[in-house]
CSV table of C-alpha atoms in Angstrom, one decimal:
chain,number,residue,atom,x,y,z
A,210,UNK,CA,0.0,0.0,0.0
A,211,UNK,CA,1.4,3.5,-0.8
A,212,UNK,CA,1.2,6.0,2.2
A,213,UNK,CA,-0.9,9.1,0.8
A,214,UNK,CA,1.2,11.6,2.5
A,215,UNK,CA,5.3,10.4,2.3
A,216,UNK,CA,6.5,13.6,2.7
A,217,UNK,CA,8.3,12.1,5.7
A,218,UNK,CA,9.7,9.5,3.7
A,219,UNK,CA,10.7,11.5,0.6
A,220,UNK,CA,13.1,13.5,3.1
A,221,UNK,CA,14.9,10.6,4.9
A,222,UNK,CA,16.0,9.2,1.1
A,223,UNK,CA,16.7,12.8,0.6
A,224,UNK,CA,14.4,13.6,-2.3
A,225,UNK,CA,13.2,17.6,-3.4
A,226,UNK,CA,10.5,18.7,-1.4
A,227,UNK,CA,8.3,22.0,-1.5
A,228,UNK,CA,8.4,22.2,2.7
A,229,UNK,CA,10.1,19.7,5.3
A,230,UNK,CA,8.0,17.0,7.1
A,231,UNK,CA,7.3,17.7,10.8
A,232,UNK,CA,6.5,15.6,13.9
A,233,UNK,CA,7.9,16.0,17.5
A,234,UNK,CA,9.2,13.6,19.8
A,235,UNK,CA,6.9,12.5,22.7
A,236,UNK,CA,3.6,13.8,20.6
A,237,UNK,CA,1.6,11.0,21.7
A,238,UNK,CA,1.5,11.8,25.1
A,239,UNK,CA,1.6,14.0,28.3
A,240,UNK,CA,1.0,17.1,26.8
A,241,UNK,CA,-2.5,16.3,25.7
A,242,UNK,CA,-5.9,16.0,27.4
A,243,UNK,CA,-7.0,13.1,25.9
A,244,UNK,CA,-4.0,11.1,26.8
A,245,UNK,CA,-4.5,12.1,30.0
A,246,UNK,CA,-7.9,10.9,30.4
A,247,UNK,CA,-6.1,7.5,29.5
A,248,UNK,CA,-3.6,7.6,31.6
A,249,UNK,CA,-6.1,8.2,34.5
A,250,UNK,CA,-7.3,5.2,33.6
A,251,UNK,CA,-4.8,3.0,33.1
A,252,UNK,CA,-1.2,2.3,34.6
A,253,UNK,CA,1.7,2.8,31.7
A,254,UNK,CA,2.5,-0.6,31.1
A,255,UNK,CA,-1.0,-1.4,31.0
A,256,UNK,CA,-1.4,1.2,28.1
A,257,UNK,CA,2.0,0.2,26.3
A,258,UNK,CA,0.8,-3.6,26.2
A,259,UNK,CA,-3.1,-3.1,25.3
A,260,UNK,CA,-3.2,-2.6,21.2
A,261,UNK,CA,-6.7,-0.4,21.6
A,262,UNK,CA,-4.7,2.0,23.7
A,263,UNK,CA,-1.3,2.2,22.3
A,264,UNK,CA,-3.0,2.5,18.5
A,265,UNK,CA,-5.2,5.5,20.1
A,266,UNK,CA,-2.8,7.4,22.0
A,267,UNK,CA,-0.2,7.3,18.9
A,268,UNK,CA,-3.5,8.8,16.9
A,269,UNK,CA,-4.4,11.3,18.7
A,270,UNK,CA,-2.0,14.0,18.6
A,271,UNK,CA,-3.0,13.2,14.4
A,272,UNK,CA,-6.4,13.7,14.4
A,273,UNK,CA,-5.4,17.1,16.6
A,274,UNK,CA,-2.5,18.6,14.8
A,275,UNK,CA,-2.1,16.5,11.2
A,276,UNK,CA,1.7,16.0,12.0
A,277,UNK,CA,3.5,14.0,8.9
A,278,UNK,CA,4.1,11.0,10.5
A,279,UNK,CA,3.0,9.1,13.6
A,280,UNK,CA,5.3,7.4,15.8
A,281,UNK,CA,3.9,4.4,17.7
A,282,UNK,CA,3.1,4.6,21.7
A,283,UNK,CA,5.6,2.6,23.7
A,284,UNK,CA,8.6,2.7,25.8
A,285,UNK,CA,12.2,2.3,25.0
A,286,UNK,CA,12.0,-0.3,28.4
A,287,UNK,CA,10.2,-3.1,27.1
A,288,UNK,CA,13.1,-4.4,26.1
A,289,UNK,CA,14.9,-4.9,29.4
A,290,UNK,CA,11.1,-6.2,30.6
A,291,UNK,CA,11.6,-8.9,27.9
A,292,UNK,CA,14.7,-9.6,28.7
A,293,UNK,CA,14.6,-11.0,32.4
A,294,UNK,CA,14.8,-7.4,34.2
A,295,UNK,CA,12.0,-6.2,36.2
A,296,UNK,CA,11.1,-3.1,35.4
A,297,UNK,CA,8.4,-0.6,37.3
A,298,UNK,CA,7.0,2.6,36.0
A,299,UNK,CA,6.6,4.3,39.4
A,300,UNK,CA,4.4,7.5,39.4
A,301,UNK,CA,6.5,11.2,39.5
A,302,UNK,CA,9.5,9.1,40.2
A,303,UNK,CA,9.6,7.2,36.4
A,304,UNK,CA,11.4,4.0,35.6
A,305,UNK,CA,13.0,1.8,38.7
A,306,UNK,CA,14.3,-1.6,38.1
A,307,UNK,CA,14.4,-3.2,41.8
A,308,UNK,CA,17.3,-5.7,40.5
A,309,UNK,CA,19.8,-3.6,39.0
A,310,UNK,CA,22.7,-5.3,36.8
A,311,UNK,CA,25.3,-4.7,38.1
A,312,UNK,CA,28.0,-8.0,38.1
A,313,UNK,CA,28.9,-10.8,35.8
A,314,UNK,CA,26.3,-13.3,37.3
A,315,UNK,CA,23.8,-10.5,36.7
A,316,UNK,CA,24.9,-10.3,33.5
A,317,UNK,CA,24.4,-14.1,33.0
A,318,UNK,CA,21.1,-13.8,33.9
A,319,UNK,CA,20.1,-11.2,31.6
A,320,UNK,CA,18.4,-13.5,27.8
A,321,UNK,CA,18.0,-12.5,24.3
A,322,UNK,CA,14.4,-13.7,24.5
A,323,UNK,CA,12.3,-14.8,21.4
A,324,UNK,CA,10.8,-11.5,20.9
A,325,UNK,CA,7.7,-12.8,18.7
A,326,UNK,CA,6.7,-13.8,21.9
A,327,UNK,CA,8.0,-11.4,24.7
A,328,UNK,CA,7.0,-8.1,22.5
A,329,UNK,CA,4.0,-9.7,20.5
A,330,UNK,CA,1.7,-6.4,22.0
A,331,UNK,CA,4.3,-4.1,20.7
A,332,UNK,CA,3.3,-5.7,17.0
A,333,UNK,CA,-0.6,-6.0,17.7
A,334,UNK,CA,-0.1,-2.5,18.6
A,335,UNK,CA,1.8,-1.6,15.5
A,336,UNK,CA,-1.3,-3.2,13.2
A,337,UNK,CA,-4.2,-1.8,15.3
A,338,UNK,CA,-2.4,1.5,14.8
A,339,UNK,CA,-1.7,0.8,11.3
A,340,UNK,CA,-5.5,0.7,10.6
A,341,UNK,CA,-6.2,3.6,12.5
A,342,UNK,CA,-4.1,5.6,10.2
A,343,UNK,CA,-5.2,4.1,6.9
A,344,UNK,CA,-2.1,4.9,4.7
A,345,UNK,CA,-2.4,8.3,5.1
A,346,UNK,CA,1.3,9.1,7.1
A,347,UNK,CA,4.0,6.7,7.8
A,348,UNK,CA,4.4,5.5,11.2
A,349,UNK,CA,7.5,5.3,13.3
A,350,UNK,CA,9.0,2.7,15.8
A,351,UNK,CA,11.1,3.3,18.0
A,352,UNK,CA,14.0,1.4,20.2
A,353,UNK,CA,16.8,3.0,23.0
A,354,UNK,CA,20.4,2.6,22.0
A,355,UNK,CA,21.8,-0.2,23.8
A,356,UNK,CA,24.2,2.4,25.3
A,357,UNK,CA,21.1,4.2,27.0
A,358,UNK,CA,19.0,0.8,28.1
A,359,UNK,CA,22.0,0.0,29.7
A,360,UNK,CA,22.4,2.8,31.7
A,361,UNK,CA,18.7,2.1,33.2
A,362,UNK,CA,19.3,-1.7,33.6
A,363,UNK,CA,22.5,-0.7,36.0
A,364,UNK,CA,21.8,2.7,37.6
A,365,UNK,CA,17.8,0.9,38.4
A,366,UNK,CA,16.6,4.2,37.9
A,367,UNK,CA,17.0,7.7,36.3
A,368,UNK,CA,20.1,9.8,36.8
A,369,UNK,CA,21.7,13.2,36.1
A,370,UNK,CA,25.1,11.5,35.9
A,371,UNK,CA,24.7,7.5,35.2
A,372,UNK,CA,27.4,7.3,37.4
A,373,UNK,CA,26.9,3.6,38.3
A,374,UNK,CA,26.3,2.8,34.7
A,375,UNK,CA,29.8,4.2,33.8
A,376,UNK,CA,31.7,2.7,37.0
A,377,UNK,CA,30.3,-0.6,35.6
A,378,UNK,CA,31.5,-0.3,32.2
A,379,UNK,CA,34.6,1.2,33.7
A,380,UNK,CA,35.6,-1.1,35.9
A,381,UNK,CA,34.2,-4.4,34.1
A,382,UNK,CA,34.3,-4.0,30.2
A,383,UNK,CA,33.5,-7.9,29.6
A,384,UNK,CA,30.9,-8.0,30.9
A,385,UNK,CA,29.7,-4.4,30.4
A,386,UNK,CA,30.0,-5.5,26.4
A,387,UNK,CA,28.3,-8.9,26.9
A,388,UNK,CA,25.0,-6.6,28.5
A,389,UNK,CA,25.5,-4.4,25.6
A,390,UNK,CA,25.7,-7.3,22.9
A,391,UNK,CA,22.4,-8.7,24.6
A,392,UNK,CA,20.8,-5.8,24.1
A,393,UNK,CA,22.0,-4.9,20.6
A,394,UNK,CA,20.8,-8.2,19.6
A,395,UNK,CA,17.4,-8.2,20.9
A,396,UNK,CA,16.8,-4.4,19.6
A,397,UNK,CA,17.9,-5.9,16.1
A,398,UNK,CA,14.9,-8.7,16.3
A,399,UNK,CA,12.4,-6.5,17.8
A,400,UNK,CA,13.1,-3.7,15.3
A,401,UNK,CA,13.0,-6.2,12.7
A,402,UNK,CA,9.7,-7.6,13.7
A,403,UNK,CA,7.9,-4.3,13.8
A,404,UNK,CA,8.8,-3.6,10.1
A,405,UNK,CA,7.4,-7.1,9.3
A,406,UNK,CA,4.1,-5.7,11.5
A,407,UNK,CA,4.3,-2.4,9.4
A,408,UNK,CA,6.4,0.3,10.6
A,409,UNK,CA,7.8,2.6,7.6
A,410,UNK,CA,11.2,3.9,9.5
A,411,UNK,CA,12.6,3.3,13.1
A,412,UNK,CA,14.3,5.4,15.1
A,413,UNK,CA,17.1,4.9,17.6
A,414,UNK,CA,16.7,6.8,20.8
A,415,UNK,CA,20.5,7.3,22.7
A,416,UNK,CA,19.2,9.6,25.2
A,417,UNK,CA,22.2,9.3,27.2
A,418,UNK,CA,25.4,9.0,24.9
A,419,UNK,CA,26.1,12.4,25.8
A,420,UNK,CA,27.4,11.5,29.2
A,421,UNK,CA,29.8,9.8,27.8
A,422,UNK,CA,33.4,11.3,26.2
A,423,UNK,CA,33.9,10.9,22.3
A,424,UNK,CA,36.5,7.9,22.8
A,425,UNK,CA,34.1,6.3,25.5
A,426,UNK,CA,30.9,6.7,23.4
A,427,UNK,CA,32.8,4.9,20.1
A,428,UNK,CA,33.5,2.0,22.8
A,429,UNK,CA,30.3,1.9,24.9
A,430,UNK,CA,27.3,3.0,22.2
A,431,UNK,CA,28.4,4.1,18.9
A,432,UNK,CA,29.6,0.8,17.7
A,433,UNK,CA,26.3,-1.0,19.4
A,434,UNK,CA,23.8,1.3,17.1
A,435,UNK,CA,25.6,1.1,13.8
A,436,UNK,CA,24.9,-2.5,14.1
A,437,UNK,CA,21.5,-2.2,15.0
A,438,UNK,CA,21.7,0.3,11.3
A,439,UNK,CA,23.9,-2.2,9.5
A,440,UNK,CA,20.8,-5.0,10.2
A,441,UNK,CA,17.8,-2.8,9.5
A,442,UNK,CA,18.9,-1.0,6.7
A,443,UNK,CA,17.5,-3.0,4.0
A,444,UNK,CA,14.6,-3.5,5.9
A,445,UNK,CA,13.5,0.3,6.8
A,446,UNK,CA,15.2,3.8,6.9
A,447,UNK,CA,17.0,4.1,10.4
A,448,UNK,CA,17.0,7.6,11.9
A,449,UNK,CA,19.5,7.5,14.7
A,450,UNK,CA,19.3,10.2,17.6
A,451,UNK,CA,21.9,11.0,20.4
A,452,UNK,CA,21.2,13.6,22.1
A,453,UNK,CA,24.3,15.8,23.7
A,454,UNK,CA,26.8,13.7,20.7
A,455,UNK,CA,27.0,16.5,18.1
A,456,UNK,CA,30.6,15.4,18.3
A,457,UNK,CA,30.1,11.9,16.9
A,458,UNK,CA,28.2,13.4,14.3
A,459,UNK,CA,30.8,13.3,11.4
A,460,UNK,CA,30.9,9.7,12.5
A,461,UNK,CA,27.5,8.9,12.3
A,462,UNK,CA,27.0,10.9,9.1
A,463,UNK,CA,29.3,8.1,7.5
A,464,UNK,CA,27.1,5.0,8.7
A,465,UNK,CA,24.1,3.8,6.7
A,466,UNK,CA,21.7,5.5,9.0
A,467,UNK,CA,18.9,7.5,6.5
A,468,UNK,CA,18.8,10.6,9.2
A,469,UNK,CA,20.6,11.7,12.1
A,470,UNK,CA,19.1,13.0,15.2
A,471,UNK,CA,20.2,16.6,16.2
A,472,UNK,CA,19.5,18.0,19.6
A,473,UNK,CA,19.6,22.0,20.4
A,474,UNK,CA,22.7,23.1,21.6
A,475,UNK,CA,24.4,22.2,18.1
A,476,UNK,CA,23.2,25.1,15.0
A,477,UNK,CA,21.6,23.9,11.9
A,478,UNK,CA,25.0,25.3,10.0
A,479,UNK,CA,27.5,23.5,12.6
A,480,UNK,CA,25.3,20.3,12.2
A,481,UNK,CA,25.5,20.2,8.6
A,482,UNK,CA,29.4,21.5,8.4
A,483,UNK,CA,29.9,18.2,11.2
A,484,UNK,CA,28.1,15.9,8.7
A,485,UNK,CA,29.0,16.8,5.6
A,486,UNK,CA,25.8,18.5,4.3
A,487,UNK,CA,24.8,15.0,2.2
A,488,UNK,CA,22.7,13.1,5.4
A,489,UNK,CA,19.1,14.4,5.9
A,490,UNK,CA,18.6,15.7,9.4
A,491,UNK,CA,16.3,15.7,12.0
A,492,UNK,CA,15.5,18.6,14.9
A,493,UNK,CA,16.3,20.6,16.8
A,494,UNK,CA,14.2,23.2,18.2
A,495,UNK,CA,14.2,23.4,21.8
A,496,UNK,CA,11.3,22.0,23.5
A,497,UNK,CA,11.2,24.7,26.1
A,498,UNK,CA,11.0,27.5,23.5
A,499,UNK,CA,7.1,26.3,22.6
A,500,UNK,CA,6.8,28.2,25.8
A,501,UNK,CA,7.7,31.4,24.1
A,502,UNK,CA,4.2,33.1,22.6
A,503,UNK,CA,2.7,31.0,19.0
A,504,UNK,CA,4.1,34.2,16.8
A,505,UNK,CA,8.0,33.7,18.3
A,506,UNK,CA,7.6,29.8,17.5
A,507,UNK,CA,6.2,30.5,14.2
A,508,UNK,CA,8.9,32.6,13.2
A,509,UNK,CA,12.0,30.6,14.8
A,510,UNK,CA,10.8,27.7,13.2
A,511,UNK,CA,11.0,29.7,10.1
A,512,UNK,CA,13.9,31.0,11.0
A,513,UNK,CA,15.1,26.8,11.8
A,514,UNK,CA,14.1,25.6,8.1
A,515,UNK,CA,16.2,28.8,6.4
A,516,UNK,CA,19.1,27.9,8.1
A,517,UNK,CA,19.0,24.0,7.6
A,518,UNK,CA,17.6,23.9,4.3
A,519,UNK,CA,14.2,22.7,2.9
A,520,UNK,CA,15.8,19.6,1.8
A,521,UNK,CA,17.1,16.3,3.7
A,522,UNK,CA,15.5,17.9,6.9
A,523,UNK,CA,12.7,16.8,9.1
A,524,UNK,CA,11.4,19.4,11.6
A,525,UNK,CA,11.4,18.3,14.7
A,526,UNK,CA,12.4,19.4,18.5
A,527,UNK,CA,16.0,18.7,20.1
A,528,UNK,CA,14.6,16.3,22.9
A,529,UNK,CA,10.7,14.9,23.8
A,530,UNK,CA,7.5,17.2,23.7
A,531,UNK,CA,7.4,18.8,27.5
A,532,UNK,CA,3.9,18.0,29.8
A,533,UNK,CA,3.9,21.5,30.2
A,534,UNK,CA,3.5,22.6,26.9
A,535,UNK,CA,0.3,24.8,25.7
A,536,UNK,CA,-1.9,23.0,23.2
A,537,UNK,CA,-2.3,25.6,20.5
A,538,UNK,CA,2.0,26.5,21.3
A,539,UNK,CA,2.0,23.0,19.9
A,540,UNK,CA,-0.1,24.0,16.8
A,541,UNK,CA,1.6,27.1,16.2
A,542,UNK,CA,5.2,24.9,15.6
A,543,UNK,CA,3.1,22.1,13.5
A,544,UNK,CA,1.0,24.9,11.3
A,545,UNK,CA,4.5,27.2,11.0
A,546,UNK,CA,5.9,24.1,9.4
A,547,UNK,CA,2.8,23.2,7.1
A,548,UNK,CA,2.5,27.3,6.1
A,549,UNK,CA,6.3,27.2,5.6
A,550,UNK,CA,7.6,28.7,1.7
A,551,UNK,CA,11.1,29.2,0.9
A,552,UNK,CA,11.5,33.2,0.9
C-alpha cells in the first residue's frame, strides 16, 4: 500500500520537497488532554501492552494537529522487561528496576528472549495502529540505543550523571559488552519484527550518549547502534538520535543511517558543516522555547528551516515534547511548518 502523504519518507532518502516533514518527539502523550484521560485510567505498562490503547494514544495527537508522520506509543524499556529485568514505572519518580545489573552473574542472567513472543503487544499494537491511520502518514518505531538501556538496567533508575552505569562499564568492560551485545541483539529482532508488522522507518533513541566522552561513546554505544543500522537497513530507513553527541556526528553521518538526530545546543550550519551537508537531518528546536508566545515559534521555526535547508530535513524538537506545553504552542510549531515557503 502507498502512504498518501510520504513527505516524511521522501526527506529521509533525501528527495526535493516543496516544505520539510514535521512531527515532534513525545507527541503522543503527556501534553494532551485526551492522553491524559487515559492515563487516568490505566497504569503505563498497561497502556503500552493493550493494542486499543497504544494504537489511540499514537493517533491522537493526528487527528489534533495533522503532524506528517505518527510514531507508535511505547517505551524504550520493554526491552529490558523482555529480557529477564524487572522493570516498574513508578508515578512522578519514572522508571526503577528493583534488581539492577550490576555483576557478571547479573549479566548471565540477563536472555535475548524470542521476541515474537515477549513483544508480540508491541506488533498487535503496531497493526491496530496501522488501521487507525489508513495509509495516510508513515508510522515510526522506536528502540533506545543499547548504550542508554544499559544505563537504566545498571543505575535501576534515572540519573543526572549515570554514574553507576559508567563505574560498571569502567571497571568491568567484559561484561559491560556482553550486556551491551544482549541488548544490541534483541533491539535488532524487535526492530525487525515491527517492520514485518508495518512500521515505515525506526528510530534509535540514545538519550544518554552524551554522558559519555567521544572515545568512550565509540566504545560503549556508537559501535552498538551502527549494528543495530547495518541490520535494518535494508529493511526500513533508520534515523539515529543521540542527544548531547554532536561530536560523533561526522561519524555517524558516514554510517548507513537514513537521518541523524540533532538536539539544540548544536546550529543547523555546525550540524551540517559536522556531517558533511549530504545526510538528511532531524530537529532541533528546543522544546522549552514552545513556551515562548505562537508568533516567536512560528517565526523561529522559520527562522530553523532557512538555516538548515528545505531539503534532507525533518522538523522536529531537540529532545521529547514537555507535559507543560500549551496546546495551541504545539499547533503554532506544526502549522509554522505546514505554512512554511522558501522566501
Amino acid at each position: 500500500m502507498s502512504i498518501k502523504n510520504d513527505l516524511f519518507l521522501r526527506a529521509l532518502k533525501g528527495e526535493t520537497v516543496d516544505r520539510p516533514p514535521v512531527w515532534m518527539m513525545r507527541q503522543a502523550g503527556r501534553y494532551l488532554p485526551e492522553f491524559i484521560a487515559i492515563r487516568e485510567k490505566y497504569d503505563f505498562f498497561t497502556r503500552c501492552r493493550t493494542p486499543e490503547l497504544a494504537s489511540e494514544i499514537t493517533v491522537q495527537p493526528i487527528r489534533r494537529y495533522g503532524m506528517d508522520a505518527a510514531i507508535l506509543f511505547s517505551d524504550i524499556l520493554v526491552i529490558p522487561q523482555a529480557m529477564n529485568i524487572e522493570v516498574q514505572m513508578k508515578p512522578n519518580f519514572g522508571p526503577y528496576l528493583p534488581n539492577p545489573v550490576r555483576t557478571q552473574k547479573d549479566v548471565d542472567h540477563v536472555v535475548v528472549p524470542d521476541v515474537t513472543v515477549e513483544l508480540d503487544y508491541v506488533y498487535q499494537a503496531i497493526k491496530a495502529t496501522k488501521k487507525l491511520l489508513n495509509d495516510e502518514i508513515p508510522l515510526i518505531g522506536f528502540a533506545g540505543s543499547p548504550w542508554t538501556i544499559l544505563c537504566y538496567c545498571v543505575q535501576g533508575q534515572g540519573s543526572k550523571t549515570f554514574d553507576k552505569a559508567k563505574e560498571f562499564c569502567f571497571t568491568n568492560p567484559i561484561a559491560a559488552h556482553q550486556l551491551l551485545q544482549k541488548i544490541t541483539d534483541t533491539t535488532i529482532a524487535y526492530l525487525k519484527e515491527k517492520v514485518k508488522a508495518g512500521v515505515n522507518a525506526v528510530q534509535v533513541f540514545d538519550s544518554w550518549g552524551g554522558m559519555l566522552s567521544p572515545v568512550d561513546y565509540q566504545e560503549f554505544s556508537w559501535q552498538y547502534i551502527n549494528q543495530i543500522i547495518e541490520a535494518l537497513k535494508d529493511d526500513a530507513p533508520v534515523i539515529a538520535f543521540g542527544k548531547g553527541c554532536w561530536f560523533a556526528l561526522g561519524d555517524m553521518a558516514k554510517s548507513n543511517a537514513s537521518a541523524l538526530g540533532v538536539d539544540w545546543t548544536c546550529s543547523p550550519r555546525n550540524a551540517r558543516y559536522l556531517t558533511g551537508g549530504n545526510i538528511t537531518l532531524q530537529g532541533n528546536f528546543d522544546p522549552s522555547r514552545l513556551l515562548s508566545p505562537p508568533s516567536e515559534i512560528k517565526k523561529m521555526v522559520h527562522q530553523m528551516i532557512n538555516e538548515f535547508g528545505k531539503d534532507k530535513y525533518i522538523v522536529n524538537l531537540g529532545h521529547g515534547i514537555l507535559p507543560n506545553i500549551p496546546l495551541d504552542h504545539a499547533k503554532a510549531f506544526i502549522d509554522a511548518v505546514k505554512e512554511y515557503s522558501p522566501s
